[in-house]
């Protein structure tokens, strides 16, 4: 499915958390702060619907090795931030 053929933006759905593509500088900051390597981050597949929408938003392919910030709303913590490594798929 090509990004330009997306008829529904999953990121606009109430149950889908916000997703942001991080710059390489931001990735290095996060990895340093969390004291982890890129490979230790949870994964998200390149074929995930949220990644396809992000490719459309950012107007370029999101490659393996990129990191996406996921912000979930939480009743107890207001928001919970997670980071995902883009992998094949």
Coordinates of N, CA and C in Angstrom, one line a residue:
X1 N 0.9 -1.2 0.0 CA 0.0 0.0 0.0 C 0.9 1.2 0.0
X2 N 0.8 2.1 -1.0 CA 1.5 3.3 -1.0 C 1.0 4.3 -0.1
X3 N 1.8 5.2 0.4 CA 1.4 6.2 1.4 C 0.4 7.1 0.8
X4 N 0.5 7.4 -0.5 CA -0.4 8.4 -1.1 C -1.8 7.8 -1.2
X5 N -2.0 6.5 -1.1 CA -3.2 5.8 -1.2 C -3.9 5.6 0.1
X6 N -3.5 6.2 1.2 CA -4.1 6.0 2.5 C -5.4 6.8 2.5
X7 N -6.5 6.1 2.8 CA -7.8 6.8 2.8 C -8.2 7.1 4.2
X8 N -7.5 6.5 5.2 CA -7.9 6.8 6.6 C -6.6 7.0 7.4
X9 N -6.5 8.2 8.1 CA -5.3 8.5 8.9 C -5.5 7.9 10.3
X10 N -4.8 6.8 10.5 CA -4.9 6.1 11.8 C -4.5 7.0 13.0
X11 N -3.6 7.9 12.7 CA -3.1 8.8 13.8 C -4.2 9.7 14.3
X12 N -5.3 9.9 13.5 CA -6.4 10.8 14.0 C -7.4 10.0 14.8
X13 N -7.3 8.7 15.0 CA -8.2 7.9 15.7 C -8.0 8.2 17.2
X14 N -9.0 8.2 18.0 CA -8.9 8.5 19.5 C -8.1 7.5 20.2
X15 N -8.1 6.2 19.8 CA -7.4 5.2 20.5 C -5.9 5.0 20.1
X16 N -5.5 5.7 19.1 CA -4.1 5.6 18.6 C -3.3 6.7 19.2
X17 N -2.2 6.3 19.8 CA -1.3 7.4 20.4 C -0.6 8.2 19.4
X18 N -0.1 9.4 19.8 CA 0.6 10.3 18.9 C 1.9 9.6 18.5
X19 N 2.4 9.8 17.3 CA 3.6 9.3 16.8 C 4.4 10.4 16.1
X20 N 5.7 10.5 16.5 CA 6.6 11.5 15.9 C 7.9 10.9 15.5
X21 N 8.4 11.2 14.3 CA 9.7 10.8 13.8 C 10.8 11.7 14.4
X22 N 11.8 11.0 15.1 CA 12.8 11.8 15.7 C 14.0 12.0 14.7
X23 N 14.6 13.2 14.9 CA 15.9 13.4 14.1 C 17.0 12.6 14.7
X24 N 18.1 12.5 14.0 CA 19.2 11.7 14.5 C 19.8 12.3 15.8
X25 N 19.8 13.6 15.9 CA 20.2 14.3 17.1 C 19.4 14.0 18.3
X26 N 18.0 14.0 18.1 CA 17.1 13.6 19.1 C 17.3 12.2 19.6
X27 N 17.5 11.3 18.6 CA 17.7 9.9 18.9 C 18.9 9.7 19.8
X28 N 20.0 10.3 19.5 CA 21.2 10.2 20.3 C 21.0 10.8 21.7
X29 N 20.3 11.8 21.8 CA 19.9 12.4 23.2 C 19.1 11.3 24.0
X30 N 18.1 10.8 23.3 CA 17.2 9.8 24.0 C 18.0 8.6 24.4
X31 N 18.8 8.0 23.5 CA 19.6 6.8 23.8 C 20.6 7.1 25.0
X32 N 21.2 8.3 25.0 CA 22.1 8.7 26.1 C 21.3 8.8 27.4
X33 N 20.2 9.4 27.4 CA 19.4 9.7 28.6 C 18.9 8.3 29.2
X34 N 18.5 7.4 28.3 CA 17.9 6.1 28.7 C 19.0 5.1 29.0
X35 N 20.3 5.4 28.5 CA 21.4 4.5 28.6 C 21.1 3.1 28.0
X36 N 20.6 3.2 26.8 CA 20.3 2.0 26.0 C 20.9 2.2 24.6
X37 N 21.0 1.1 23.9 CA 21.4 1.1 22.5 C 20.1 1.1 21.6
X38 N 20.3 1.5 20.4 CA 19.2 1.5 19.4 C 18.5 0.2 19.4
X39 N 19.3 -0.9 19.4 CA 18.7 -2.2 19.2 C 17.9 -2.7 20.5
X40 N 18.1 -2.0 21.6 CA 17.4 -2.4 22.8 C 16.0 -1.7 22.9
X41 N 15.7 -0.8 22.0 CA 14.4 -0.2 21.9 C 13.3 -1.2 21.4
X42 N 12.1 -1.1 21.9 CA 11.0 -1.9 21.3 C 10.9 -1.6 19.8
X43 N 10.4 -2.5 19.1 CA 10.3 -2.4 17.6 C 9.0 -2.0 17.1
X44 N 9.0 -1.4 15.9 CA 7.7 -1.1 15.1 C 8.1 -1.4 13.7
X45 N 7.3 -2.1 13.0 CA 7.5 -2.5 11.6 C 7.3 -1.4 10.7
X46 N 8.2 -1.4 9.6 CA 8.0 -0.4 8.6 C 6.7 -0.4 7.9
X47 N 6.0 -1.6 7.9 CA 4.7 -1.8 7.3 C 3.6 -1.4 8.2
X48 N 3.8 -0.9 9.4 CA 2.8 -0.5 10.4 C 2.0 0.7 9.8
X49 N 0.7 0.7 10.0 CA -0.1 1.8 9.4 C 0.4 3.2 9.9
X50 N 0.8 3.3 11.1 CA 1.2 4.6 11.7 C 2.5 5.0 10.9
X51 N 3.4 4.1 10.6 CA 4.6 4.5 9.9 C 4.2 5.0 8.5
X52 N 3.3 4.3 7.8 CA 2.9 4.7 6.5 C 2.3 6.1 6.5
X53 N 1.5 6.5 7.6 CA 1.0 7.8 7.7 C 2.1 8.8 7.9
X54 N 3.1 8.5 8.8 CA 4.2 9.4 9.0 C 5.0 9.6 7.7
X55 N 5.2 8.6 6.9 CA 5.9 8.8 5.6 C 5.1 9.8 4.8
X56 N 3.8 9.8 4.8 CA 3.0 10.7 4.1 C 3.2 12.1 4.7
X57 N 3.2 12.2 6.0 CA 3.3 13.5 6.7 C 4.7 14.1 6.4
X58 N 5.7 13.3 6.6 CA 7.1 13.8 6.4 C 7.6 13.9 5.0
X59 N 6.8 13.3 4.1 CA 7.1 13.4 2.6 C 8.3 12.7 2.2
X60 N 8.7 11.6 3.0 CA 9.9 10.8 2.6 C 9.8 9.4 3.3
X61 N 10.4 8.4 2.7 CA 10.3 7.1 3.3 C 11.0 7.1 4.7
X62 N 10.4 6.3 5.6 CA 11.1 6.2 6.9 C 11.8 4.8 6.9
X63 N 13.1 4.9 7.0 CA 14.0 3.8 6.8 C 14.2 3.0 8.1
X64 N 14.6 1.7 7.9 CA 15.0 0.9 9.1 C 16.0 1.6 9.9
X65 N 15.9 1.5 11.2 CA 16.9 2.2 12.1 C 16.5 3.6 12.6
X66 N 15.4 4.1 12.0 CA 14.9 5.4 12.5 C 14.1 5.1 13.8
X67 N 13.9 6.1 14.6 CA 13.3 6.0 15.9 C 12.0 6.9 15.9
X68 N 10.9 6.3 16.4 CA 9.7 7.0 16.5 C 9.3 7.2 18.0
X69 N 8.9 8.4 18.3 CA 8.4 8.7 19.7 C 6.9 8.4 19.7
X70 N 6.4 7.7 20.7 CA 5.0 7.4 20.8 C 4.5 8.0 22.1
X71 N 3.6 8.9 22.1 CA 3.1 9.5 23.3 C 1.6 9.0 23.5
X72 N 1.5 8.3 24.6 CA 0.1 7.8 25.0 C -0.4 8.7 26.1
X73 N -1.7 8.9 26.0 CA -2.4 9.6 27.1 C -2.7 8.6 28.2
X74 N -2.5 9.1 29.5 CA -2.7 8.2 30.6 C -3.5 8.9 31.7
X75 N -4.4 8.2 32.3 CA -5.3 8.8 33.3 C -4.5 9.1 34.6
X76 N -3.4 8.3 34.8 CA -2.6 8.4 36.1 C -1.4 9.2 35.9
X77 N -0.7 9.2 34.7 CA 0.5 9.9 34.5 C 0.4 11.0 33.5
X78 N -0.8 11.3 33.1 CA -1.1 12.3 32.1 C -0.6 11.9 30.7
X79 N 0.7 11.6 30.6 CA 1.2 11.0 29.3 C 2.3 10.1 29.6
X80 N 2.5 9.1 28.7 CA 3.5 8.1 28.8 C 4.3 8.1 27.4
X81 N 5.6 8.3 27.5 CA 6.4 8.4 26.3 C 7.1 7.1 26.1
X82 N 7.1 6.5 24.9 CA 7.9 5.3 24.5 C 8.6 5.6 23.2
X83 N 9.6 4.9 23.0 CA 10.4 5.1 21.7 C 10.4 3.7 21.0
X84 N 10.3 3.7 19.7 CA 10.2 2.5 18.9 C 11.3 2.6 17.8
X85 N 12.0 1.5 17.6 CA 12.9 1.4 16.5 C 12.2 0.8 15.2
X86 N 12.3 1.5 14.1 CA 11.7 1.0 12.9 C 12.5 -0.2 12.3
X87 N 11.8 -1.3 12.1 CA 12.4 -2.5 11.5 C 11.8 -2.9 10.2
X88 N 12.4 -3.9 9.6 CA 11.8 -4.4 8.3 C 10.4 -4.9 8.5
X89 N 9.7 -4.9 7.4 CA 8.4 -5.6 7.5 C 7.3 -4.9 6.8

